[in-house]
Every structure is written in C-alpha cells, then in structure tokens.
XYZ file of C-alpha atoms in Angstrom:
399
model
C 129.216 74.929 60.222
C 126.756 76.984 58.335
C 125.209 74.864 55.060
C 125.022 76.529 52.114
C 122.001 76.246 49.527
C 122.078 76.903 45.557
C 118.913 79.113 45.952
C 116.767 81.199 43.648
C 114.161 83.476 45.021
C 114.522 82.172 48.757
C 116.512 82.394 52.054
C 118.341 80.756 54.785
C 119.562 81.571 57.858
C 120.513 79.799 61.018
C 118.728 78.274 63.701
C 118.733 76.175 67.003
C 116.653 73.009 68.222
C 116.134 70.168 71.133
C 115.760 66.942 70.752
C 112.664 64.637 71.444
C 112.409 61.173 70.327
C 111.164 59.819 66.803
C 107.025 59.249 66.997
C 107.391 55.531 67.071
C 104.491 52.918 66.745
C 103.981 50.096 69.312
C 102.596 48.108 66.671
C 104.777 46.976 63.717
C 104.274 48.007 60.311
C 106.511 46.387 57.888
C 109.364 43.896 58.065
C 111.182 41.513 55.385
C 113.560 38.371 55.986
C 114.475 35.708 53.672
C 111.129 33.595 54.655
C 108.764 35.843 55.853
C 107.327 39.639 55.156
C 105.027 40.588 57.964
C 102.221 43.199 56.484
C 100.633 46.111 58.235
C 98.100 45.440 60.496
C 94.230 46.015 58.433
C 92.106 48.205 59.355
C 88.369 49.598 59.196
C 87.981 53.552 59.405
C 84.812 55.173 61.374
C 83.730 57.898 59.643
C 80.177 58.718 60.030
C 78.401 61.149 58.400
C 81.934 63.090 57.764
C 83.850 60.919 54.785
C 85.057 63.553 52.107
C 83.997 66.676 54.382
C 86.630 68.282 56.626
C 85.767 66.856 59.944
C 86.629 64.122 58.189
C 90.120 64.590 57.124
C 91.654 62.060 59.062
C 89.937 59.155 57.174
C 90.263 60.956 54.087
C 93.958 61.243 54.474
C 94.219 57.323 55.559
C 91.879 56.342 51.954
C 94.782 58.430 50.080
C 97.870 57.314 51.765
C 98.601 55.040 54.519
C 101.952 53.196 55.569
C 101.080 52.260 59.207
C 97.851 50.749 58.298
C 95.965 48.301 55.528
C 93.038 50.467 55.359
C 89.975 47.746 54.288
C 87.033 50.083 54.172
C 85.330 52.931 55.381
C 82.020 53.560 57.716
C 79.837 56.265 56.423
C 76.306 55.438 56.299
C 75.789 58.426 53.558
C 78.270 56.538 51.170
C 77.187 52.775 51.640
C 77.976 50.680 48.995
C 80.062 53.464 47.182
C 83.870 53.223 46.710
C 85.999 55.291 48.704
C 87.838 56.278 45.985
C 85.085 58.073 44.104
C 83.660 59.707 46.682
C 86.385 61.431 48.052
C 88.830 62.189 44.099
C 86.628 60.382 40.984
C 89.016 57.467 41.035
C 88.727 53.942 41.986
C 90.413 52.615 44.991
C 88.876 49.639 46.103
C 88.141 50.639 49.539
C 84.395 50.280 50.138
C 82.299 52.331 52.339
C 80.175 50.853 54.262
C 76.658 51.761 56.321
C 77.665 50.063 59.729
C 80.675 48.381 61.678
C 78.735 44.708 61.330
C 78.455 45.368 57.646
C 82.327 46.054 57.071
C 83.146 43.346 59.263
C 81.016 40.874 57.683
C 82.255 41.506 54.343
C 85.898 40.265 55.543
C 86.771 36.874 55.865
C 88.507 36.913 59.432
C 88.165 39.945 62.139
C 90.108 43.111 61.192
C 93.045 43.946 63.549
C 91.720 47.490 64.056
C 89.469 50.225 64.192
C 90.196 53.727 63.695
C 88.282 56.996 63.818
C 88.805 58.516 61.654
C 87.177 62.106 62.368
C 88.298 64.988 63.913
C 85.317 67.071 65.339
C 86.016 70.724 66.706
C 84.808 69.263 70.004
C 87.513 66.796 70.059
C 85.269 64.527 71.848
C 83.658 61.292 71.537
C 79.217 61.360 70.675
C 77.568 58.408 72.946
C 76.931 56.925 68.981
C 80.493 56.988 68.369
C 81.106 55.314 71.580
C 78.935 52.451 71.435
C 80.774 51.544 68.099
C 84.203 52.285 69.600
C 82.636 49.405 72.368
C 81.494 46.991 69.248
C 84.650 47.191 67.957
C 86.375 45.995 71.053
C 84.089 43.345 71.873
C 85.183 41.967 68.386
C 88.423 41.730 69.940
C 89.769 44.862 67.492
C 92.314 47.231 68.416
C 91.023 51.328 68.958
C 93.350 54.400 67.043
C 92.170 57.732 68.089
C 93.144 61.175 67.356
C 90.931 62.621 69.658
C 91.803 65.188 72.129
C 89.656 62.711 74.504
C 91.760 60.145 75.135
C 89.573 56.745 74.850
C 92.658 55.162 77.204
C 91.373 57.206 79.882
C 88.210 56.516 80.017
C 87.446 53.840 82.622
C 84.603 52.151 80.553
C 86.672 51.814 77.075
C 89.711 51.464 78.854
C 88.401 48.287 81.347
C 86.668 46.438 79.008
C 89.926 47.144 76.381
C 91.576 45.267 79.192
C 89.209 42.595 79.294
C 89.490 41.983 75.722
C 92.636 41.917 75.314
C 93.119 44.487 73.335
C 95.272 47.993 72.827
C 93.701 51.682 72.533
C 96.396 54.140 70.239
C 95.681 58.055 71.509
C 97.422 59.612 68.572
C 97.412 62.865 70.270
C 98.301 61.648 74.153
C 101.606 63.519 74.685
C 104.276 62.334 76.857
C 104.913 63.611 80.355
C 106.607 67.023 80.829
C 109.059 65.770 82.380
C 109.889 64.110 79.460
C 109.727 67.222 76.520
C 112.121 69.074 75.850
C 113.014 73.050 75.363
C 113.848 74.356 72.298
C 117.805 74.975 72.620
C 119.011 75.688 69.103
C 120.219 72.484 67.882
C 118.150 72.633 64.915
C 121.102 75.116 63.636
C 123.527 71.933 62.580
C 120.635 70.789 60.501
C 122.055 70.594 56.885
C 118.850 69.364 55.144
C 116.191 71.951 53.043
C 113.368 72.641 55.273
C 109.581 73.280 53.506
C 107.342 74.005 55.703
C 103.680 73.591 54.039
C 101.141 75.479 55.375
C 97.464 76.907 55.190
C 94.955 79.485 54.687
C 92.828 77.509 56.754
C 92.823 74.430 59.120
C 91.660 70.924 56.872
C 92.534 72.426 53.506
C 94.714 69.653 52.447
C 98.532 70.837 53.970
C 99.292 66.887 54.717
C 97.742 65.693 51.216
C 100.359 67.872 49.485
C 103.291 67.087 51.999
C 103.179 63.504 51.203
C 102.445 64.225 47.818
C 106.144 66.060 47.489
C 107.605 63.851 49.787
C 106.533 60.995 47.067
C 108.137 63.057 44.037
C 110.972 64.257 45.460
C 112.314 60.452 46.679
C 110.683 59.642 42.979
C 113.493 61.888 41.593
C 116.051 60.544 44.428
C 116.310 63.331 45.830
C 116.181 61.997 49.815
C 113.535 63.275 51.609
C 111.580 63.172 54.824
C 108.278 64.018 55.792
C 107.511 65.573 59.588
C 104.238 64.969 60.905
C 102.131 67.400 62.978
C 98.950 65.821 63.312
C 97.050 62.521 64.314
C 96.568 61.761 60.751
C 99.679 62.564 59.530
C 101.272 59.830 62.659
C 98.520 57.515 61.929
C 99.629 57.479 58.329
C 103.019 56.129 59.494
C 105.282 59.383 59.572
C 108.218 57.831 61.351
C 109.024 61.585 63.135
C 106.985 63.914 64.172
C 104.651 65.304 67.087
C 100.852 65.925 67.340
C 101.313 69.229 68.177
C 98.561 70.659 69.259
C 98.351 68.092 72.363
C 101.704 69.543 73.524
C 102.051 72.553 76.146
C 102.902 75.745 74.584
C 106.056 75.949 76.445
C 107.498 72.639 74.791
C 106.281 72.971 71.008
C 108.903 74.457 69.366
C 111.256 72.548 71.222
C 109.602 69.060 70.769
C 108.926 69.751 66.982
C 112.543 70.901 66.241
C 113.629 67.553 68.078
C 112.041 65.588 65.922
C 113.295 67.552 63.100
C 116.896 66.908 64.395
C 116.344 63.316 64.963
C 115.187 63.008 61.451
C 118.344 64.515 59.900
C 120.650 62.667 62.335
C 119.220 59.289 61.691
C 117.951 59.743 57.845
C 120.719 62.276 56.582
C 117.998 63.686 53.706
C 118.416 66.227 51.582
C 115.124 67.478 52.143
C 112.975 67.856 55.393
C 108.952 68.697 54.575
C 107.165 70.087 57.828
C 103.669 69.256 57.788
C 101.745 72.472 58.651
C 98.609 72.666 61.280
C 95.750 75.477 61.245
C 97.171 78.676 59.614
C 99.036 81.377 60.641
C 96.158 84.386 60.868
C 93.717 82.364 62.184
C 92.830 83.216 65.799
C 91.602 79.357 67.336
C 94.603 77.777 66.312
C 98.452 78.699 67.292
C 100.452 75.415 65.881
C 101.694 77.512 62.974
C 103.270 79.828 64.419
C 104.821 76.929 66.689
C 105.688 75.330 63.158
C 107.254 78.564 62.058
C 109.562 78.930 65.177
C 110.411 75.436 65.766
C 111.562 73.774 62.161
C 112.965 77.543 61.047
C 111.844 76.262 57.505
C 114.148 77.619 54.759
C 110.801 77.958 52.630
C 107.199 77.393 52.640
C 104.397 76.232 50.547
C 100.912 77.264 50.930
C 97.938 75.925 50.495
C 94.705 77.467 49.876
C 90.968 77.108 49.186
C 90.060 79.571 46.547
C 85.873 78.913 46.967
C 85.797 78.423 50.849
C 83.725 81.441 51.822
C 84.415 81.329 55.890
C 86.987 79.497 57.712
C 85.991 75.847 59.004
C 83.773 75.988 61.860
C 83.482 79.875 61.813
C 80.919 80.898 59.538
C 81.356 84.580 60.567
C 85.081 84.071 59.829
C 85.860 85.176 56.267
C 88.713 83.466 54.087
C 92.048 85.472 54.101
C 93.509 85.775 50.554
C 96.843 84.049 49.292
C 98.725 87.387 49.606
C 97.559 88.347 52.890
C 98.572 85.077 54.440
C 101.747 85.075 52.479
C 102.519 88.595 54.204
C 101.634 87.727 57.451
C 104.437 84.510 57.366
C 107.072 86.493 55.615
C 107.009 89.196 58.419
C 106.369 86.634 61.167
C 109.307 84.507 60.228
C 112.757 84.647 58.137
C 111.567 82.563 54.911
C 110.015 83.211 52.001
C 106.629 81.302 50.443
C 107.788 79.450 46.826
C 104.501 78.625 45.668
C 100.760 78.047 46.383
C 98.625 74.822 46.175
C 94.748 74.984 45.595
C 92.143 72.878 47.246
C 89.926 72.584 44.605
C 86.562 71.530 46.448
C 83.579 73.349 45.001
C 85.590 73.987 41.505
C 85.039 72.780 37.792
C 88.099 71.653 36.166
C 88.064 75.326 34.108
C 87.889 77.302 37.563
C 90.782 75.387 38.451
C 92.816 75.773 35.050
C 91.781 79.798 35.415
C 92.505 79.883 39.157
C 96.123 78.872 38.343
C 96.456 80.974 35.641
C 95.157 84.043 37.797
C 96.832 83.603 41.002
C 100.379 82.916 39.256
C 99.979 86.184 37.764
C 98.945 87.861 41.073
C 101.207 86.911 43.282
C 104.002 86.224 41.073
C 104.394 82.776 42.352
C 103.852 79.355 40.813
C 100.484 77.527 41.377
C 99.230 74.256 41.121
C 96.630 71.776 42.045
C 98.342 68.719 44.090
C 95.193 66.479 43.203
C 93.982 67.545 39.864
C 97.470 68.258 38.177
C 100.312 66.411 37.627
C 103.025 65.614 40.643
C 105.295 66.913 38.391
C 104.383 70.793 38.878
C 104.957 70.260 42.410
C 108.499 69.013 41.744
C 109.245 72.164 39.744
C 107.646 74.920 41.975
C 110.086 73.720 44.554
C 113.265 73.158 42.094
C 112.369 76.509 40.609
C 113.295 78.094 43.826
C 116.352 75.576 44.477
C 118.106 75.033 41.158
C 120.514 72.529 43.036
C 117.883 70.195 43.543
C 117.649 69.307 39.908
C 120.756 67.596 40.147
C 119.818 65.054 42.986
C 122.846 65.460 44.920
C 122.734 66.405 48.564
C 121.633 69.890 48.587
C 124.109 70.613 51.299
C 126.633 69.279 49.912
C 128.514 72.951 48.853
C-alpha cells in the first residue's frame, strides 16, 4: 500500500529493500528490574593529538552523546587537565582529558571496563604508539572498541594476548560474511515511516552530531523516531540499527542499509526514520552517499555544511563545493528534495554565524541553522516546515 505524507515543498515516491539484521552489541547497555538497574559499561577514549579536530570525530561524537558507553575521560596529551566539554563546544561536561592512559586510569577508583579509540585516521590503521597503548590497556584487563578499518581482532599479537587476558576486542567496522548480506530487493517500499537522510558537503562535518540532535527533538515532541547509523561512531554511540558502511562490499550496501532500515520500522513502528549520512555525494574518495541515497530512498534530506573549510579533509588541493552545488548534484542523483542546511561553525564568530544564516537562507531559499550554536528548536521547524503533519504528533502515515 503506498503511504501518503502531508508534505510541503518535498516528495515521495516508492521504493524496495532487503533485510539484514539490527547492529546489535555483545555487551549490554542498559537494563531495569524491580531490584536492580545494570549501567553501561565505563569507558576511557584514546584520542591523541586529534580531540576536537576531525580525525577525531569519533571521540568527539562519544564526549557529546553516548548510550552504549559511560564515557569517563578522554586521552589527548594537548588537552591534559582541560575538560572535554570546553575544548570541544565552551561548555562544561565533566569529562576530563587526560595526558596518558596511566593518568586516566589512576584518577578512577577501580579499572575502567573499556578502552576505545576514538580516532579515525585516513589510513585506517593503527601507529606502533597507538598500539602499545591499545596493549596497556589490555594488560589492565580492559576491553578494546575500534572503528578502524584494521581490525585489532585480527591481529595475532592484540588478539593472543586479548585472549590471555581475558578480555573482548569490538571491530566496529568488521562486517559479516557475504554469505550472510543481503541484496537490495525492494522491501524498503512497505516502509511507512518519513525518511531524512542527513548528509554532507564534506566527510567529518558533523552529519551524525545533527542526526542525533533531531532524533532527540523530534521524540522530545513525541513524535517517534529512529536514528540509522552508518558509521563506527554512530554504532559505538549505541544506534540500535544500522551498518558501518563503508566496511561493506559495494555489491551489498544498499541492500544491507535498506535492511536495517526495514528492521527498524518493523520492530519500532516510528514515524520518523533519520539516515545518518557518510562522506558526501561529489566527493571523489568516498562512495557511501550515494549508497545512502539508493538504499534508504530518503523522502528528504538535510545537509550539512562547513561554510569556512577551504579544502576538503585530507585533500588540500580539493576545494569546498558550495551548498547549492551539492544540493544539485543530490536532487538529480536521487528522487528527493534537500529541506534545509546545517552549518558547522568551526573557524566562525558567533556574528559570522548569525550572518551566515541570514545569507544562505536567502540564497538558496531554504532554512538554515546551526545544530550546536542555536536552539534544537530550529531544527524541529526546518523539518515540520516541509511536513506540516508532523506538528500534530500523530503517525505521519497515518492518512
């Protein structure tokens, strides 16, 4: 049955899926009874020489938001002794950064359960430094998360003496077998739920930040929604579906990411699905969104942007693309239509930001915010703007 949407401005057509199994973690993160509630396990997040730069998104995404994990501190020798919080937005958190594993572990009273990294290098790869504290950690008896495209559970050194320890290594990004993934087939199509897909001018510009950001208003509102992971951080954060999909073989992307989709609307029944975006579209290392764009079919899509980032992350001779050109480039590539843009604000005073709003609203004839500087709220409305329905929270589908 086709699902009808009270729309304004936007589009919807229909579309087909497979489906893969919910990302699931083998650790558990929250649990009440009548006598006990069992907390996520803590954790301390490597990040050195990267916290609050974009190789170091992964820890700066766990400092803002984490579900799967009790994030205790932060490793970043260029920050010690400064709070997380400050560093990375102005505002207190109470996550300390420290200058070395010892020193975070010393300053808790009893061994934290785990150790993440909490960087994602454009090698993907492990340094020898970063692997002798990835071997501390484990002789402490602490559990490894990586999001590398190494995986640390391969390697016979990490992976034997994990063994002898006793403890478990987490590859974020190790797919399943093959055998296992599944085709895109279509399925997708009896998905009755709002799909916004949020994507990127560039690759660590902040696509997951503002995801969970709207995921957190729109459930505010009670209006049911569901975030998608498609990234290590994203599943270390504790999205409950999703895919890291740039581990997966092109063949099985589109397929594996519109399973999870499905399984999300089968098991949740949301009103709204949010697709966390990978990369962008026009850039030439990176093909997840176009994967993103063919596999969730998203009804709209949100895009984020980085109005004083001269060159594209790790490609210096790579200019920026402007808002519109990217915009163009996903309207012709796929059957939606972008709602609004978000701004990264690094490098800008608060009055570039306030005119950067106020000038790219008026060019592109879209609403524009700042997730991090401006209230949740204008989120909410860039996205009710374009479905009136929405405003009502009832089940958007429910025509």
């Amino acid at each position: 049955m086709k699902t009808d949407f009270n729309v304004a401005n936007t589009i919807r057509r229909p579309v087909s899926g497979a489906q893969a199994p919910p990302f699931t973690s083998d650790e558990p993160i929250r649990s009440t009874s009548a006598t006990q509630i069992i907390l996520p396990p803590t954790a301390i997040v490597y990040c050195q020489g990267n916290f609050a730069k974009a190789d170091g998104k992964t820890a700066n995404g766990l400092v803002r938001h984490s579900e799967a994990y009790r994030i205790l501190s932060v490793i970043d020798s260029d920050h010690d002794g400064k709070d997380s919080g400050l560093v990375l937005d102005d505002t207190v958190n109470h996550i300390p950064v420290f200058r070395s594993l010892d020193a975070a572990v010393v300053h808790e009273a009893v061994i934290p359960d785990t150790l993440i990294y909490g960087m994602a290098p454009s090698t993907g790869r492990l340094s020898s430094t970063d692997r002798d504290v990835v071997l501390d950690a484990i002789s402490l008896g602490m559990n490894i998360v990586s999001g590398l495209h190494e995986y640390l559970g391969d390697d016979p050194e990490i992976a034997s003496f994990a063994v002898e320890r006793k403890v478990t290594i987490r590859d974020i990004r190790k797919p399943k077998p093959s055998k296992d993934m599944r085709l895109f087939d279509g399925s997708i199509s009896g998905v009755k739920a709002l799909r916004i897909a949020v994507l990127g001018t560039d690759c660590a510009i902040g696509k997951r930040t503002t995801a969970t950001v709207l995921a957190r208003a729109l459930n505010t509102r009670g209006i049911k929604t569901v975030l998608v992971g498609t990234g290590q951080t994203g599943l270390m954060q504790g999205a409950k579906y999703g895919v890291a999909m740039d581990a997966v073989p092109p063949q099985f992307c589109c397929g594996e990411l519109e399973g999870a989709i499905v399984d999300a609307s089968e098991s949740e029944r949301p009103d709204v699905i949010l697709i966390e975006g990978q990369g962008a579209l026009s850039h030439p290392a990176f093909c997840t969104s176009a994967f993103i764009l063919r596999g969730s079919q998203p009804d709209a899509v949100i895009l984020q942007h980085a109005p004083k980032r001269a060159h594209r992350c790790d490609f210096p001779n790579m200019p920026m693309p402007k808002p519109a050109s990217e915009i163009a480039l996903i309207e012709a590539f796929a059957d939606t239509k972008v709602i609004g843009v978000t701004l990264n604000h690094e490098g800008m005073s608060e009055a570039e930001v306030t005119d950067t709003i106020a000038a790219q609203s008026q060019i592109l004839g879209l609403p524009v915010t700042d997730v991090l500087s401006r209230p949740a709220s204008h989120l909410l409305a860039m996205v009710v703007a374009a479905y009136p329905g929405l405003r009502h929270s009832t089940p958007v589908a429910a025509i």
